[in-house]
Short mmCIF file of C-alpha atoms in Angstrom, two decimals:
data_model
loop_
_atom_site.label_atom_id
_atom_site.label_comp_id
_atom_site.label_asym_id
_atom_site.label_seq_id
_atom_site.Cartn_x
_atom_site.Cartn_y
_atom_site.Cartn_z
CA UNK A 1 -0.40 -0.13 0.31
CA UNK A 2 1.28 3.65 -0.80
CA UNK A 3 2.49 5.25 2.12
CA UNK A 4 -1.49 7.22 2.32
CA UNK A 5 -1.13 10.78 4.83
CA UNK A 6 -4.16 12.45 5.94
CA UNK A 7 -4.27 16.53 6.19
CA UNK A 8 -7.27 16.71 7.94
CA UNK A 9 -9.63 20.13 7.30
CA UNK A 10 -12.31 22.37 9.40
CA UNK A 11 -13.58 23.23 5.69
CA UNK A 12 -13.00 23.22 1.60
CA UNK A 13 -11.69 27.03 2.53
CA UNK A 14 -9.13 25.55 4.64
CA UNK A 15 -8.31 22.38 2.60
CA UNK A 16 -7.74 24.45 -0.89
CA UNK A 17 -5.94 27.33 1.06
CA UNK A 18 -3.63 24.67 2.28
CA UNK A 19 -3.24 22.44 -0.77
CA UNK A 20 -2.82 25.61 -2.85
CA UNK A 21 0.61 27.01 -0.41
CA UNK A 22 1.99 23.23 -0.71
CA UNK A 23 1.83 22.94 -4.50
CA UNK A 24 2.34 26.42 -5.49
CA UNK A 25 5.35 25.88 -2.70
CA UNK A 26 6.47 22.75 -5.17
CA UNK A 27 6.16 24.60 -8.44
CA UNK A 28 8.79 27.52 -7.45
CA UNK A 29 11.08 24.57 -6.45
CA UNK A 30 10.34 22.45 -9.26
CA UNK A 31 11.50 26.46 -11.63
CA UNK A 32 14.24 27.06 -9.91
CA UNK A 33 15.80 23.45 -10.44
CA UNK A 34 14.84 22.79 -13.71
CA UNK A 35 13.72 25.96 -14.98
CA UNK A 36 9.71 24.59 -15.72
CA UNK A 37 6.74 22.68 -13.73
CA UNK A 38 3.84 20.48 -14.27
CA UNK A 39 0.80 20.03 -12.81
CA UNK A 40 -2.04 16.95 -14.06
CA UNK A 41 -4.86 18.18 -11.69
CA UNK A 42 -8.68 16.94 -12.08
CA UNK A 43 -12.34 18.57 -13.37
CA UNK A 44 -15.29 18.51 -11.21
CA UNK A 45 -16.40 20.27 -8.50
CA UNK A 46 -13.43 19.24 -5.53
CA UNK A 47 -11.34 20.78 -7.03
CA UNK A 48 -12.60 24.94 -7.44
CA UNK A 49 -11.98 26.70 -4.63
CA UNK A 50 -8.62 25.21 -4.40
CA UNK A 51 -7.89 26.04 -8.40
CA UNK A 52 -9.66 29.45 -6.96
CA UNK A 53 -6.46 29.92 -4.62
CA UNK A 54 -3.56 28.20 -6.79
CA UNK A 55 -4.20 31.46 -10.09
CA UNK A 56 -3.19 33.89 -6.89
CA UNK A 57 -0.46 32.58 -5.77
CA UNK A 58 3.19 34.47 -5.98
CA UNK A 59 4.73 31.96 -9.18
CA UNK A 60 6.22 31.99 -12.84
CA UNK A 61 3.64 31.11 -14.21
CA UNK A 62 5.17 31.82 -17.20
CA UNK A 63 6.72 28.70 -16.68
CA UNK A 64 4.17 26.82 -15.31
CA UNK A 65 2.91 23.60 -17.54
CA UNK A 66 -1.22 22.93 -17.25
CA UNK A 67 -2.42 19.87 -18.37
CA UNK A 68 -5.80 17.17 -17.34
CA UNK A 69 -5.78 13.59 -15.80
CA UNK A 70 -8.50 12.84 -17.01
CA UNK A 71 -11.95 14.97 -19.58
CA UNK A 72 -15.39 13.96 -21.28
CA UNK A 73 -14.67 13.49 -24.78
CA UNK A 74 -16.72 17.75 -25.28
CA UNK A 75 -15.81 20.60 -26.37
CA UNK A 76 -14.66 23.32 -23.90
CA UNK A 77 -16.92 24.95 -24.58
CA UNK A 78 -19.43 22.02 -22.97
CA UNK A 79 -20.47 23.27 -19.48
CA UNK A 80 -19.19 19.37 -18.99
CA UNK A 81 -15.71 20.17 -20.24
CA UNK A 82 -12.83 19.66 -17.24
CA UNK A 83 -10.72 22.60 -19.73
CA UNK A 84 -12.79 24.49 -19.73
CA UNK A 85 -13.46 23.85 -15.35
CA UNK A 86 -8.93 24.77 -15.23
CA UNK A 87 -9.67 28.13 -17.60
CA UNK A 88 -12.59 28.48 -15.69
CA UNK A 89 -11.04 29.02 -12.21
CA UNK A 90 -7.21 28.18 -12.24
CA UNK A 91 -6.23 30.26 -15.32
CA UNK A 92 -6.76 33.52 -14.36
CA UNK A 93 -4.86 36.07 -12.35
CA UNK A 94 -1.04 35.79 -12.17
CA UNK A 95 -1.21 32.17 -14.04
CA UNK A 96 -3.07 33.08 -17.48
CA UNK A 97 0.21 33.09 -18.35
CA UNK A 98 0.80 28.93 -17.31
CA UNK A 99 0.88 26.96 -20.39
CA UNK A 100 -2.68 24.78 -21.09
CA UNK A 101 -2.32 21.64 -23.14
CA UNK A 102 -5.82 20.00 -23.05
CA UNK A 103 -6.59 15.82 -23.53
CA UNK A 104 -9.62 16.39 -25.91
CA UNK A 105 -8.16 17.07 -29.55
CA UNK A 106 -11.35 17.40 -31.22
CA UNK A 107 -11.50 14.33 -32.99
CA UNK A 108 -15.11 12.96 -33.17
CA UNK A 109 -15.01 11.14 -31.27
CA UNK A 110 -12.57 9.93 -28.15
CA UNK A 111 -10.33 6.91 -29.92
CA UNK A 112 -10.19 9.12 -32.92
CA UNK A 113 -8.57 11.07 -30.31
CA UNK A 114 -6.44 9.30 -28.49
CA UNK A 115 -2.34 9.60 -30.65
CA UNK A 116 -3.15 13.17 -30.42
CA UNK A 117 -3.52 12.97 -26.97
CA UNK A 118 -0.45 10.32 -26.34
CA UNK A 119 1.25 12.60 -27.53
CA UNK A 120 0.42 15.30 -26.12
CA UNK A 121 1.56 14.01 -22.50
CA UNK A 122 4.60 11.98 -24.31
CA UNK A 123 6.31 15.21 -25.14
CA UNK A 124 5.75 16.81 -21.55
CA UNK A 125 8.33 17.24 -19.73
CA UNK A 126 8.21 13.89 -16.67
CA UNK A 127 7.63 13.41 -13.68
CA UNK A 128 5.30 15.23 -13.15
CA UNK A 129 6.40 17.82 -10.12
CA UNK A 130 2.15 17.38 -9.00
CA UNK A 131 -0.86 14.87 -9.55
CA UNK A 132 -3.46 16.33 -8.74
CA UNK A 133 -7.12 13.22 -7.50
CA UNK A 134 -9.93 13.53 -6.70
CA UNK A 135 -13.19 11.20 -6.09
CA UNK A 136 -16.36 10.41 -7.52
CA UNK A 137 -18.80 9.10 -4.45
CA UNK A 138 -18.15 5.45 -6.81
CA UNK A 139 -14.87 4.86 -6.38
CA UNK A 140 -13.48 6.30 -9.13
CA UNK A 141 -11.23 8.74 -9.47
CA UNK A 142 -9.42 10.51 -13.66
CA UNK A 143 -11.68 8.56 -15.63
CA UNK A 144 -10.31 4.66 -13.70
CA UNK A 145 -14.71 3.56 -13.46
CA UNK A 146 -16.30 1.13 -12.21
CA UNK A 147 -17.06 -1.06 -15.23
CA UNK A 148 -15.23 1.00 -17.76
CA UNK A 149 -14.01 -1.20 -21.03
CA UNK A 150 -10.45 0.04 -20.46
CA UNK A 151 -10.49 -0.49 -16.66
CA UNK A 152 -8.00 -3.23 -16.25
CA UNK A 153 -6.07 -2.05 -19.18
CA UNK A 154 -5.56 1.51 -17.78
CA UNK A 155 -4.47 0.57 -14.24
CA UNK A 156 -2.68 -1.79 -14.66
CA UNK A 157 0.91 -0.85 -13.05
CA UNK A 158 3.28 -2.03 -15.32
CA UNK A 159 1.74 -0.90 -19.12
CA UNK A 160 3.04 1.41 -21.26
CA UNK A 161 0.07 3.37 -22.71
CA UNK A 162 0.19 7.05 -20.31
CA UNK A 163 -3.32 8.25 -22.25
CA UNK A 164 -6.66 5.82 -22.47
CA UNK A 165 -9.75 5.76 -23.53
CA UNK A 166 -12.67 4.70 -21.42
CA UNK A 167 -16.70 3.70 -21.83
CA UNK A 168 -18.51 3.68 -18.52
CA UNK A 169 -22.48 3.17 -17.56
CA UNK A 170 -20.88 5.95 -14.37
CA UNK A 171 -18.89 8.13 -16.27
CA UNK A 172 -21.18 10.48 -18.47
CA UNK A 173 -19.98 10.75 -21.53
CA UNK A 174 -17.33 8.50 -23.79
CA UNK A 175 -13.79 9.55 -21.88
CA UNK A 176 -10.05 9.52 -21.67
CA UNK A 177 -7.34 9.66 -19.38
CA UNK A 178 -3.54 9.29 -17.57
CA UNK A 179 -2.90 5.73 -17.25
CA UNK A 180 -1.77 4.63 -13.55
CA UNK A 181 1.06 4.57 -14.84
CA UNK A 182 1.55 7.43 -16.23
CA UNK A 183 -0.11 9.75 -12.53
CA UNK A 184 2.32 8.04 -10.72
CA UNK A 185 5.38 9.08 -12.90
CA UNK A 186 5.15 12.18 -10.21
CA UNK A 187 7.36 13.57 -8.08
CA UNK A 188 3.91 14.50 -5.80
CA UNK A 189 0.27 12.76 -5.82
CA UNK A 190 -2.70 14.94 -4.07
CA UNK A 191 -6.14 13.85 -3.34
CA UNK A 192 -8.28 15.90 -2.60
CA UNK A 193 -11.53 14.97 -1.30
CA UNK A 194 -14.79 16.33 0.36
CA UNK A 195 -17.47 14.64 2.54
CA UNK A 196 -17.82 12.12 4.56
CA UNK A 197 -19.46 9.57 1.98
CA UNK A 198 -16.67 9.37 0.96
CA UNK A 199 -14.28 9.33 3.86
CA UNK A 200 -15.40 5.81 5.00
CA UNK A 201 -14.70 4.46 1.21
CA UNK A 202 -11.30 5.08 1.23
CA UNK A 203 -11.45 4.34 4.93
CA UNK A 204 -12.45 0.87 3.76
CA UNK A 205 -10.45 0.77 0.64
CA UNK A 206 -7.34 1.15 3.87
CA UNK A 207 -8.29 -1.63 6.14
CA UNK A 208 -9.17 -3.77 1.92
CA UNK A 209 -12.26 -4.89 2.93
CA UNK A 210 -14.39 -6.82 0.47
CA UNK A 211 -16.27 -4.57 -0.67
CA UNK A 212 -13.97 -1.63 -1.96
CA UNK A 213 -11.99 -4.71 -3.75
CA UNK A 214 -14.52 -3.04 -7.06
CA UNK A 215 -13.71 0.15 -5.89
CA UNK A 216 -11.48 2.04 -9.02
CA UNK A 217 -8.63 4.38 -6.35
CA UNK A 218 -7.47 1.23 -5.48
CA UNK A 219 -5.52 1.41 -7.87
CA UNK A 220 -4.02 4.95 -6.36
CA UNK A 221 -4.22 4.39 -2.97
CA UNK A 222 -2.86 0.48 -3.01
CA UNK A 223 0.35 0.82 -4.42
CA UNK A 224 3.56 1.34 -3.21
CA UNK A 225 5.47 3.16 -5.45
CA UNK A 226 4.54 6.90 -5.30
CA UNK A 227 3.26 9.00 -1.49
CA UNK A 228 -0.14 9.90 -1.34
CA UNK A 229 -0.92 13.29 0.11
CA UNK A 230 -4.78 12.77 1.39
CA UNK A 231 -6.24 16.57 1.01
CA UNK A 232 -9.75 15.75 3.34
CA UNK A 233 -12.72 18.52 4.19
CA UNK A 234 -16.18 17.58 5.05
#
């Protein structure tokens, strides 16, 4: 199991501020050491406050590249687009100077856009300096959905592909997602979660209960290659 450290906060505001300050420090360190920083982030509703806080952090944003851990196969004009969320909440203020690398390519399907999306991720400096994941009530993270058509391949720790397409009943739109090996190719790994239900789900995963074996987030919690920092608030 990963070396998991849990940080508990009284509310989402405190959680967002603490994570933003921590990641900003890591991005500054990366820029100082290598001249560039790369971060992969999640969509959904939970990271909005974190994105807003991170956008205000003082650092050389022109030296930062932002990409996504997964994406719904919709254009960034769609309200469900993770790229739209990142552009409207994170790539604001000083952070507007950052470079953004989307996963959605404009192709008709994620399958026809897969090669280009893979090439975009391969072209980024590696490892990532930080990866920020979220988690759904069904135990999915990135687009690792229960019953996903490529779940086994995407979560294979020995897989070589960096990007997979994903179709699942709980996913809504077709998806594209970074693979588990791509997510773990990072200097720092975070899981941002809110609510008692998700806290209990993570506890079940860590305890290895039978029910938890069906939660795809298990692939992130149980790996032992990168320490995992969980940021939780009610």
